[in-house]
Coordinates of C-alpha atoms and ligand atoms in Angstrom, one line a residue:
M105 CA -35.5 -24.7 -8.5
T106 CA -33.3 -27.6 -9.5
T107 CA -29.8 -28.4 -8.2
F108 CA -27.2 -29.9 -10.5
T109 CA -24.3 -31.5 -8.7
P110 CA -21.7 -32.6 -11.3
A111 CA -19.4 -35.5 -10.5
S112 CA -16.6 -34.0 -12.7
I113 CA -15.4 -30.7 -14.0
E114 CA -16.3 -31.9 -17.5
E115 CA -19.9 -32.5 -16.5
A116 CA -20.0 -29.0 -15.0
Q117 CA -18.7 -27.5 -18.2
T118 CA -21.2 -29.5 -20.4
W119 CA -24.0 -28.3 -18.1
L120 CA -22.9 -24.7 -18.4
Q121 CA -22.6 -25.0 -22.2
Q122 CA -26.1 -26.2 -22.4
R123 CA -27.3 -23.6 -20.1
L124 CA -25.9 -20.9 -22.3
E125 CA -28.1 -22.0 -25.2
Q126 CA -31.0 -20.3 -23.4
P127 CA -29.1 -18.2 -20.8
K128 CA -30.8 -18.2 -17.4
P129 CA -29.1 -17.1 -14.1
F130 CA -28.2 -19.7 -11.6
Q131 CA -26.4 -19.8 -8.2
I132 CA -23.1 -21.4 -7.7
R133 CA -22.9 -23.2 -4.4
G134 CA -20.3 -24.8 -2.2
N135 CA -21.5 -26.3 1.1
Q136 CA -23.7 -23.3 2.0
T137 CA -22.1 -22.7 5.4
H138 CA -23.1 -19.1 4.8
F139 CA -25.5 -16.5 6.3
Q140 CA -29.3 -16.4 6.3
A141 CA -29.9 -12.9 5.1
K142 CA -31.5 -12.6 1.8
A143 CA -29.6 -11.1 -1.1
I144 CA -31.2 -8.1 -2.7
P145 CA -34.8 -8.8 -3.7
S146 CA -34.7 -11.1 -6.6
S147 CA -35.9 -14.4 -7.9
A148 CA -32.8 -16.0 -6.2
E149 CA -34.9 -18.6 -4.3
S150 CA -36.4 -19.9 -7.5
E151 CA -33.1 -20.0 -9.4
D152 CA -31.3 -23.1 -10.3
V153 CA -28.2 -24.1 -8.4
L154 CA -24.8 -25.5 -9.6
S155 CA -23.4 -27.3 -6.6
L156 CA -19.7 -28.1 -6.5
S157 CA -20.0 -30.3 -3.5
K158 CA -19.0 -33.5 -5.3
L159 CA -15.8 -32.1 -6.8
T160 CA -13.6 -33.1 -3.9
A161 CA -10.5 -34.8 -5.6
T162 CA -6.9 -34.1 -4.6
N163 CA -5.2 -33.3 -7.9
F164 CA -1.7 -33.5 -6.4
F165 CA 0.1 -33.0 -3.1
D166 CA 3.9 -32.6 -3.1
P167 CA 5.1 -32.2 0.5
D168 CA 8.7 -31.7 -0.6
D169 CA 7.8 -28.7 -2.8
M170 CA 5.1 -27.7 -0.3
V171 CA 2.3 -27.4 -2.9
V172 CA -1.2 -29.0 -3.2
G173 CA -3.9 -28.9 -5.8
I174 CA -7.5 -29.7 -5.1
E175 CA -10.9 -29.5 -6.7
A176 CA -13.0 -26.7 -5.4
G177 CA -15.7 -28.7 -3.6
M178 CA -13.3 -30.1 -1.1
S179 CA -14.0 -28.8 2.4
I180 CA -11.2 -26.9 4.2
S181 CA -11.2 -29.3 7.1
K182 CA -10.7 -32.2 4.8
L183 CA -7.8 -30.5 3.1
Q184 CA -6.2 -29.6 6.5
E185 CA -6.6 -33.3 7.4
I186 CA -4.7 -34.4 4.3
L187 CA -2.0 -31.8 4.9
A188 CA -1.7 -32.7 8.6
E189 CA -0.6 -36.2 7.7
K190 CA 2.6 -34.6 6.4
K191 CA 2.6 -32.0 9.2
M192 CA 1.7 -29.2 6.9
V193 CA -1.0 -26.6 6.9
L194 CA -2.7 -24.1 4.6
P195 CA -2.5 -20.9 6.7
V196 CA -5.8 -19.4 5.7
N197 CA -8.8 -18.2 7.8
P198 CA -11.9 -20.2 7.2
W199 CA -15.0 -19.3 9.1
F200 CA -16.4 -22.8 9.1
G201 CA -14.8 -26.2 8.7
N202 CA -17.3 -27.5 6.2
S203 CA -16.8 -24.5 3.8
T204 CA -15.5 -25.6 0.4
L205 CA -12.3 -24.2 -0.9
G206 CA -14.3 -22.7 -3.8
G207 CA -16.5 -20.9 -1.3
L208 CA -13.5 -19.8 0.7
L209 CA -11.9 -18.3 -2.4
A210 CA -15.2 -16.8 -3.6
C211 CA -15.7 -15.0 -0.3
N212 CA -12.0 -14.4 0.5
D213 CA -12.4 -15.5 4.1
I214 CA -10.3 -13.6 6.6
G215 CA -9.6 -14.1 10.3
P216 CA -6.9 -14.3 13.0
N217 CA -4.0 -15.5 10.8
R218 CA -4.2 -12.7 8.4
L219 CA -1.2 -10.7 7.5
M220 CA 1.7 -12.1 9.5
M221 CA 0.9 -15.6 8.4
G222 CA -0.6 -15.6 5.0
G223 CA -4.1 -15.3 3.9
L224 CA -5.6 -16.6 0.7
R225 CA -3.9 -14.2 -1.6
D226 CA -0.5 -15.2 -0.3
C227 CA -1.1 -18.9 -0.6
I228 CA -2.9 -19.3 -4.0
I229 CA -0.6 -20.2 -6.9
G230 CA -3.0 -21.5 -9.4
I231 CA -6.7 -21.5 -10.2
E232 CA -9.1 -23.1 -12.7
Y233 CA -12.5 -21.8 -13.4
L234 CA -15.4 -21.8 -16.0
N235 CA -16.1 -18.4 -17.3
G236 CA -19.5 -17.2 -18.6
R237 CA -18.7 -18.6 -22.1
A238 CA -18.2 -22.1 -20.5
E239 CA -14.5 -21.9 -21.3
R240 CA -12.2 -23.7 -18.8
V241 CA -9.6 -21.1 -17.8
H242 CA -6.3 -22.0 -16.1
A243 CA -4.2 -19.4 -14.4
G244 CA -1.1 -19.5 -12.4
G245 CA 0.5 -22.9 -12.0
K246 CA 1.5 -25.8 -9.8
V247 CA 4.8 -24.4 -8.6
V248 CA 5.4 -21.4 -6.4
K249 CA 7.7 -19.8 -9.0
N250 CA 5.2 -19.8 -11.8
V251 CA 3.6 -16.4 -11.9
T252 CA 1.9 -16.5 -15.3
G253 CA -1.7 -15.6 -15.0
Y254 CA -1.2 -15.0 -11.3
D255 CA -3.5 -11.9 -11.2
L256 CA -6.4 -14.0 -12.5
C257 CA -6.1 -16.1 -9.3
R258 CA -6.4 -12.9 -7.3
M259 CA -9.2 -11.6 -9.4
M260 CA -11.3 -14.6 -8.4
L261 CA -10.7 -13.9 -4.6
G262 CA -13.8 -12.3 -3.3
S263 CA -15.6 -12.8 -6.6
L264 CA -18.7 -14.1 -4.7
G265 CA -19.8 -16.3 -7.6
G266 CA -20.1 -13.4 -10.0
L267 CA -17.1 -13.9 -12.2
G268 CA -17.0 -17.7 -12.8
V269 CA -17.3 -21.1 -11.4
I270 CA -14.1 -21.9 -9.5
T271 CA -13.4 -25.6 -10.2
A272 CA -9.9 -26.2 -8.8
A273 CA -7.1 -24.4 -7.1
N274 CA -3.4 -24.9 -6.3
F275 CA -1.8 -23.6 -3.1
K276 CA 1.6 -23.4 -1.5
V277 CA 1.4 -24.8 2.0
I278 CA 3.7 -24.4 5.1
P279 CA 4.9 -26.7 7.8
Q280 CA 2.8 -26.7 11.0
P281 CA 4.0 -24.2 13.5
V282 CA 6.6 -25.5 15.9
E283 CA 5.5 -25.5 19.6
P284 CA 2.6 -23.0 19.2
H285 CA 1.9 -20.9 22.2
G286 CA -0.7 -18.4 23.1
L287 CA -0.3 -15.3 25.1
Y288 CA -3.3 -13.7 26.6
S289 CA -4.6 -11.0 28.9
R290 CA -7.9 -9.4 30.0
F291 CA -8.6 -5.7 29.7
R292 CA -11.4 -3.6 31.1
D293 CA -11.3 -1.3 28.1
T294 CA -9.7 -1.1 24.6
S295 CA -6.3 0.0 25.9
W296 CA -4.9 -3.2 24.3
L297 CA -5.2 -1.4 20.9
L298 CA -2.2 0.7 21.8
G299 CA -0.1 -2.4 22.4
V300 CA -1.3 -3.8 19.1
T301 CA -0.3 -0.6 17.3
A302 CA 3.2 -0.8 18.8
L303 CA 3.4 -4.5 17.9
Q304 CA 2.7 -3.7 14.3
E305 CA 5.2 -0.9 14.2
A306 CA 7.8 -3.2 15.7
R307 CA 6.9 -5.8 13.0
L308 CA 7.0 -8.6 15.5
P309 CA 6.5 -12.0 13.7
I310 CA 3.5 -13.3 15.6
D311 CA 1.3 -16.1 14.1
W312 CA -2.1 -14.8 14.9
I313 CA -4.1 -12.3 16.9
Q314 CA -7.7 -12.1 18.1
A315 CA -9.5 -10.0 20.7
L316 CA -12.9 -10.9 22.1
A317 CA -15.5 -9.1 24.1
P318 CA -18.2 -11.5 25.2
A319 CA -21.7 -10.2 25.8
T320 CA -21.9 -8.7 29.3
T321 CA -24.3 -6.7 31.4
G322 CA -21.5 -4.7 33.0
E323 CA -18.4 -3.1 31.6
P324 CA -17.1 -4.8 28.5
D325 CA -14.3 -7.2 29.2
W326 CA -11.8 -7.7 26.5
I327 CA -9.6 -10.7 26.1
L328 CA -6.6 -10.4 23.8
G329 CA -4.9 -13.5 22.5
I330 CA -1.7 -13.6 20.5
G331 CA 0.0 -16.7 19.0
I332 CA 3.7 -17.3 18.7
S333 CA 5.7 -20.4 17.7
G334 CA 9.2 -21.5 17.0
N335 CA 12.2 -22.8 19.0
P336 CA 12.5 -21.9 22.7
E337 CA 15.0 -19.1 22.1
R338 CA 12.8 -17.4 19.4
Q339 CA 9.7 -17.7 21.6
A340 CA 11.5 -16.3 24.7
R341 CA 12.7 -13.3 22.6
L342 CA 9.3 -12.7 21.2
E343 CA 7.6 -13.1 24.5
K344 CA 9.9 -10.6 26.1
E345 CA 9.2 -8.0 23.5
L346 CA 5.4 -8.6 23.7
Q347 CA 5.4 -8.4 27.5
S348 CA 7.1 -5.0 27.3
L349 CA 4.4 -3.8 24.9
F350 CA 1.6 -5.0 27.2
Q351 CA 3.1 -4.0 30.5
N352 CA 3.9 -7.6 31.5
Q353 CA 0.3 -8.4 31.7
L354 CA 0.4 -11.4 29.3
K355 CA 0.1 -15.0 30.4
S356 CA 1.4 -17.8 28.4
I357 CA -0.3 -21.1 27.5
A358 CA 0.4 -23.9 25.0
D359 CA -2.2 -23.7 22.2
G360 CA -1.6 -26.5 19.8
K361 CA -5.1 -27.9 20.0
T362 CA -8.1 -25.7 20.4
N363 CA -9.5 -25.6 23.9
R364 CA -13.2 -24.7 23.3
S365 CA -13.5 -22.9 26.6
L366 CA -10.7 -20.5 25.6
G367 CA -12.2 -18.8 22.6
Y368 CA -9.4 -16.2 22.6
L369 CA -6.9 -19.0 21.9
P370 CA -8.2 -20.4 18.6
G371 CA -5.5 -23.1 18.3
T372 CA -6.1 -25.4 15.4
D373 CA -9.6 -23.9 14.9
R374 CA -8.0 -20.9 13.2
Y375 CA -7.2 -23.2 10.2
T376 CA -10.4 -25.1 10.2
G377 CA -13.1 -22.6 11.2
W378 CA -12.4 -19.9 13.8
L379 CA -16.0 -18.7 13.8
E380 CA -17.7 -22.0 14.2
G381 CA -16.2 -22.7 17.6
L382 CA -17.1 -19.3 18.9
R383 CA -20.7 -19.6 17.7
K384 CA -21.0 -22.9 19.5
K385 CA -19.3 -21.6 22.7
W386 CA -21.6 -18.6 22.8
K387 CA -24.7 -20.7 21.9
L388 CA -25.9 -18.0 19.4
L389 CA -29.5 -18.2 18.2
P390 CA -29.8 -19.5 14.6
N391 CA -31.0 -16.2 13.2
H392 CA -28.7 -14.0 15.2
L393 CA -27.1 -11.0 13.5
H394 CA -23.5 -11.1 12.5
V395 CA -22.0 -8.2 10.7
M396 CA -18.4 -8.1 9.7
V397 CA -16.9 -4.6 9.3
L398 CA -13.8 -4.3 7.2
L399 CA -11.6 -1.3 7.8
N400 CA -9.3 -0.3 5.1
T401 CA -6.4 0.6 7.3
R402 CA -5.4 -0.5 10.8
D403 CA -5.1 3.1 11.8
A404 CA -8.8 3.5 11.4
L405 CA -9.4 1.1 14.3
Q406 CA -8.2 3.6 16.9
P407 CA -10.8 6.2 16.7
I408 CA -13.7 3.8 16.8
R409 CA -15.1 3.8 20.3
L410 CA -15.9 0.2 20.5
E411 CA -17.0 0.4 24.1
A412 CA -19.8 2.8 23.1
L413 CA -21.4 -0.1 21.3
Q414 CA -22.2 -1.8 24.5
H415 CA -25.2 -4.1 24.3
N416 CA -26.3 -6.9 26.6
E417 CA -26.4 -9.4 23.8
L418 CA -23.4 -8.2 21.8
Y419 CA -20.3 -10.4 21.2
Q420 CA -17.4 -8.8 19.5
V421 CA -14.5 -10.5 17.7
I422 CA -11.7 -8.3 16.4
H423 CA -8.7 -9.2 14.3
P424 CA -6.9 -5.9 14.7
I425 CA -4.2 -6.6 12.2
G426 CA -6.5 -7.6 9.3
A427 CA -8.8 -4.9 10.6
D428 CA -11.9 -7.1 10.4
L429 CA -14.3 -6.5 13.2
H430 CA -17.2 -8.9 13.9
F431 CA -20.3 -7.9 15.7
L432 CA -22.6 -10.8 16.7
L433 CA -25.9 -9.8 18.3
D434 CA -27.7 -12.6 20.0
V435 CA -31.2 -11.5 19.1
E436 CA -33.5 -12.8 16.4
D437 CA -36.0 -10.0 16.1
P438 CA -35.4 -8.3 12.7
S439 CA -36.3 -4.8 13.8
E440 CA -33.9 -5.0 16.7
Q441 CA -31.3 -6.2 14.3
L442 CA -32.0 -3.3 12.0
D443 CA -31.7 -0.9 14.9
F444 CA -28.3 -2.3 15.8
L445 CA -27.2 -2.2 12.2
Q446 CA -28.2 1.5 12.0
E447 CA -26.1 2.1 15.2
L448 CA -23.1 0.4 13.5
K449 CA -23.6 2.4 10.3
N450 CA -23.7 5.7 12.3
R451 CA -20.5 4.7 14.2
F452 CA -18.6 3.9 11.0
R453 CA -20.0 6.7 9.0
R454 CA -16.8 8.7 8.8
T455 CA -14.7 5.7 7.8
D456 CA -14.1 3.8 4.6
A457 CA -15.5 0.7 6.3
K458 CA -17.2 -2.0 4.3
M459 CA -19.8 -4.4 5.8
V460 CA -20.6 -8.0 5.1
F461 CA -23.4 -10.1 6.7
G462 CA -22.1 -13.3 8.3
N463 CA -25.6 -14.1 9.5
A464 CA -28.9 -12.3 9.9
H465 CA -32.7 -12.8 10.0
P466 CA -34.0 -13.7 6.6
D467 CA -36.0 -10.4 6.5
L468 CA -32.7 -8.5 6.3
S469 CA -31.1 -8.0 2.9
L470 CA -27.9 -6.7 1.3
Q471 CA -29.6 -3.4 0.7
D472 CA -29.9 -2.8 4.5
L473 CA -26.1 -2.4 4.5
G474 CA -26.5 0.6 2.2
E475 CA -23.2 2.0 0.7
F476 CA -21.3 -0.1 3.3
G477 CA -22.3 -3.2 1.4
R478 CA -20.3 -2.2 -1.6
S479 CA -16.7 -3.2 -2.0
T480 CA -14.2 -0.5 -2.9
A481 CA -13.7 -2.0 -6.4
Y482 CA -17.4 -2.2 -6.9
S483 CA -17.7 -0.5 -10.3
F484 CA -14.6 -2.3 -11.5
T485 CA -16.0 -5.7 -10.6
Q486 CA -19.3 -4.9 -12.3
R487 CA -17.4 -4.1 -15.5
L488 CA -15.4 -7.2 -15.1
Q489 CA -18.5 -9.2 -14.7
R490 CA -20.0 -7.8 -17.9
H491 CA -16.8 -8.9 -19.7
L492 CA -16.5 -12.4 -18.2
D493 CA -20.2 -13.2 -18.0
P494 CA -21.7 -11.6 -21.1
A495 CA -24.9 -13.7 -20.9
G496 CA -25.4 -12.8 -17.2
V497 CA -25.7 -16.4 -16.0
F498 CA -23.9 -16.1 -12.7
H499 CA -26.3 -15.0 -10.0
A500 CA -24.3 -12.5 -7.9
P501 CA -26.5 -10.2 -5.9
F502 CA -23.5 -8.2 -4.7
Y503 CA -22.8 -7.1 -8.3
Q504 CA -26.4 -6.0 -8.8
L505 CA -26.6 -3.5 -6.0
P506 CA -28.5 -0.5 -7.3
Q507 CA -26.3 2.5 -8.2
A508 CA -27.8 5.0 -5.8
M509 CA -27.9 3.6 -2.3
N510 CA -28.3 5.6 0.9
A511 CA -25.9 4.7 3.6
S512 CA -28.3 5.7 6.3
Ligands
FAD880 C1 -15.3 -11.3 3.2 C2 -16.4 -12.3 3.3 C3 -17.5 -12.1 2.6 C4 -18.5 -13.1 2.7 N1 -19.6 -12.9 1.9 C5 -20.5 -13.8 1.8 C6 -21.5 -13.7 0.8 O1 -21.6 -12.6 0.2 N2 -22.3 -14.7 0.6 C7 -22.2 -15.8 1.4 O2 -23.0 -16.7 1.2 N3 -21.3 -16.0 2.4 C8 -20.4 -15.0 2.6 N4 -19.4 -15.1 3.5 C9 -19.4 -16.3 4.4 C10 -18.9 -17.5 3.6 O3 -20.1 -18.0 3.0 C11 -18.2 -18.6 4.3 O4 -17.2 -18.1 5.2 C12 -17.6 -19.7 3.3 O5 -16.4 -19.3 2.7 C13 -18.6 -20.2 2.3 O6 -18.1 -21.5 1.8 P1 -19.3 -22.4 1.3 O7 -18.6 -23.6 0.7 O8 -20.2 -22.7 2.4 O9 -19.9 -21.6 0.1 P2 -21.4 -21.2 -0.1 O10 -22.1 -20.7 1.2 O11 -22.1 -22.3 -0.8 O12 -21.3 -20.0 -1.1 C14 -20.8 -18.7 -0.6 C15 -20.6 -17.8 -1.8 O13 -19.5 -18.2 -2.6 C16 -19.9 -18.5 -3.9 N5 -19.2 -19.8 -4.3 C17 -19.2 -20.9 -3.6 N6 -18.5 -21.8 -4.3 C18 -18.0 -21.3 -5.4 C19 -17.3 -21.7 -6.5 N7 -16.8 -22.9 -6.6 N8 -17.0 -20.8 -7.5 C20 -17.5 -19.6 -7.5 N9 -18.2 -19.1 -6.4 C21 -18.5 -19.9 -5.4 C22 -21.4 -18.7 -3.9 O14 -22.0 -18.3 -5.1 C23 -21.8 -17.7 -2.7 O15 -21.8 -16.4 -3.2 C24 -18.4 -14.2 3.5 C25 -17.3 -14.4 4.2 C26 -16.3 -13.4 4.2 C27 -15.0 -13.6 5.0

C-alpha cells in the first residue's frame, strides 16, 4: 500500500490522471478520525491511498458577506478557529475536531445542531471535486445567491468517497450565538420525548438539543440538554415556553464554553467535535462499539422503547430532532458486540432505520449491519457511481454491498 499526499489540487489531479491509465481502486482519506470496523471483505488494506491532509489552504474568507472557501484537507477545528477570529462559526456537527472538511462532507456528519441551526446541506454553497475521469468539477459558487450547480454540492454530501475526490468547498457562515445558554434536566425515563415532540410542534427556535443516558447498573438516567441564545428578552420568552413544555423542571446554565464534566451541554464542542468530548469523558475502550441509528422521521422515535435496551456498559446519545441515535457499548469483545448489534436490529426491525458504525472491533464489518447498512438512496447512488466513476477507481465499500443481504 502506498499513500500519496499531494501538496496541491493540481498534483492530485495529475496523480489521478496517471492512475487512470491503468485503473486500480484507491481509498480517499482525510484525517482518518473514523471507526475501526472493516469495510466489506475486500483488498482495502492493500489499496493505495490518496490523502488530502496537506490541502489546507483558505481560498477566501469574507466576514461581511459571511462566506468562506477552504481546501478539503483543512480540519474543522482549524476552520472554526479562523472563523472565531471574526466571531463567526460554521454551524455544522463534526464528530471529531481533527476531521477534515472533505471527510465531514463525505460522511455528512450530523449531531446536536441539526435542523434548527443548519447542518451541512444548509451551509454549503459551492464545491470542487475530481471525478472518475480526473476532471476538476466546480459546482455552486462563492456567494449565497449563486445556486447554479447547487445540487451537485448536495450530491457529494454523504458520498463516502464513492463519487469523487472533494478538493475544496465554500460555505456560508453565521455570527457566533449571542449569550448562549443551556437548559437541562434529569429524567428517570424517556418521558422527555413528549416535551421534545411538543417543542417541535411549537417550532421553538432552539440552537441545539442532546439527550444522554450514561451507562448505569440501575434504572437509566436521562439528561436532556437544550441550547438557546439571543438577547435577554428573547431568551426569557423562549425559556418560559420551554419550561411549560417540561413542567418547569429545566435548570439554566451559561454554556458558551464546553464544560467537560457536563456532557449534556456540549457548548463549543458541538462545532468542533461533539463526540470526541463524550468519548473522553466516558473513557471508552479503543475498540468499543458505536452504532449510529438514523430514523427517517422524528415520529419514529416515540415507539422505540429505549429503556428496554438497558445494558451495564451502554451509553446513549440522542439528537431527537435530527433523529440520530447513538449506542456506545463499552466492551471490546467482538461476539458481545455482535449480540448487541443483533438486539439493536431486532428493536429497529419495523422501522426504516439506517445504521452506521462509528466504531467497532475490527472483526466487525459493514455486512454485519445487514439491510440497515444501506442508505435509502442506495440503488441511485450505485448508478451515480457507475456514471461518475466509470473506471471504478474510488474504493467505496458502502457502494459495493451485495444486492441480497439479510437484515437479521
Ligand atoms: C452519517 C455518517 C456516516 C459515517 N460513515 C463513515 C464511514 O462510512 N466511513 C468512515 O470512515 N467514517 C464514517 N463516519 C465517521 C466520520 O469518519 C467522521 O465523523 C469524519 O467526518 C471523518 O473525517 P476524516 O477527515 O477523518 O475522514 P476519513 O476518516 O479519512 O474518511 C472518512 C470517509 O470519508 C471519505 N473522504 C474523506 N475525505 C474525502 C474527500 N476529500 N473526498 C471524498 N471522500 C472523502 C473517505 O473515503 C472515507 O469514506 C461517519 C459519520 C457520519 C455522521
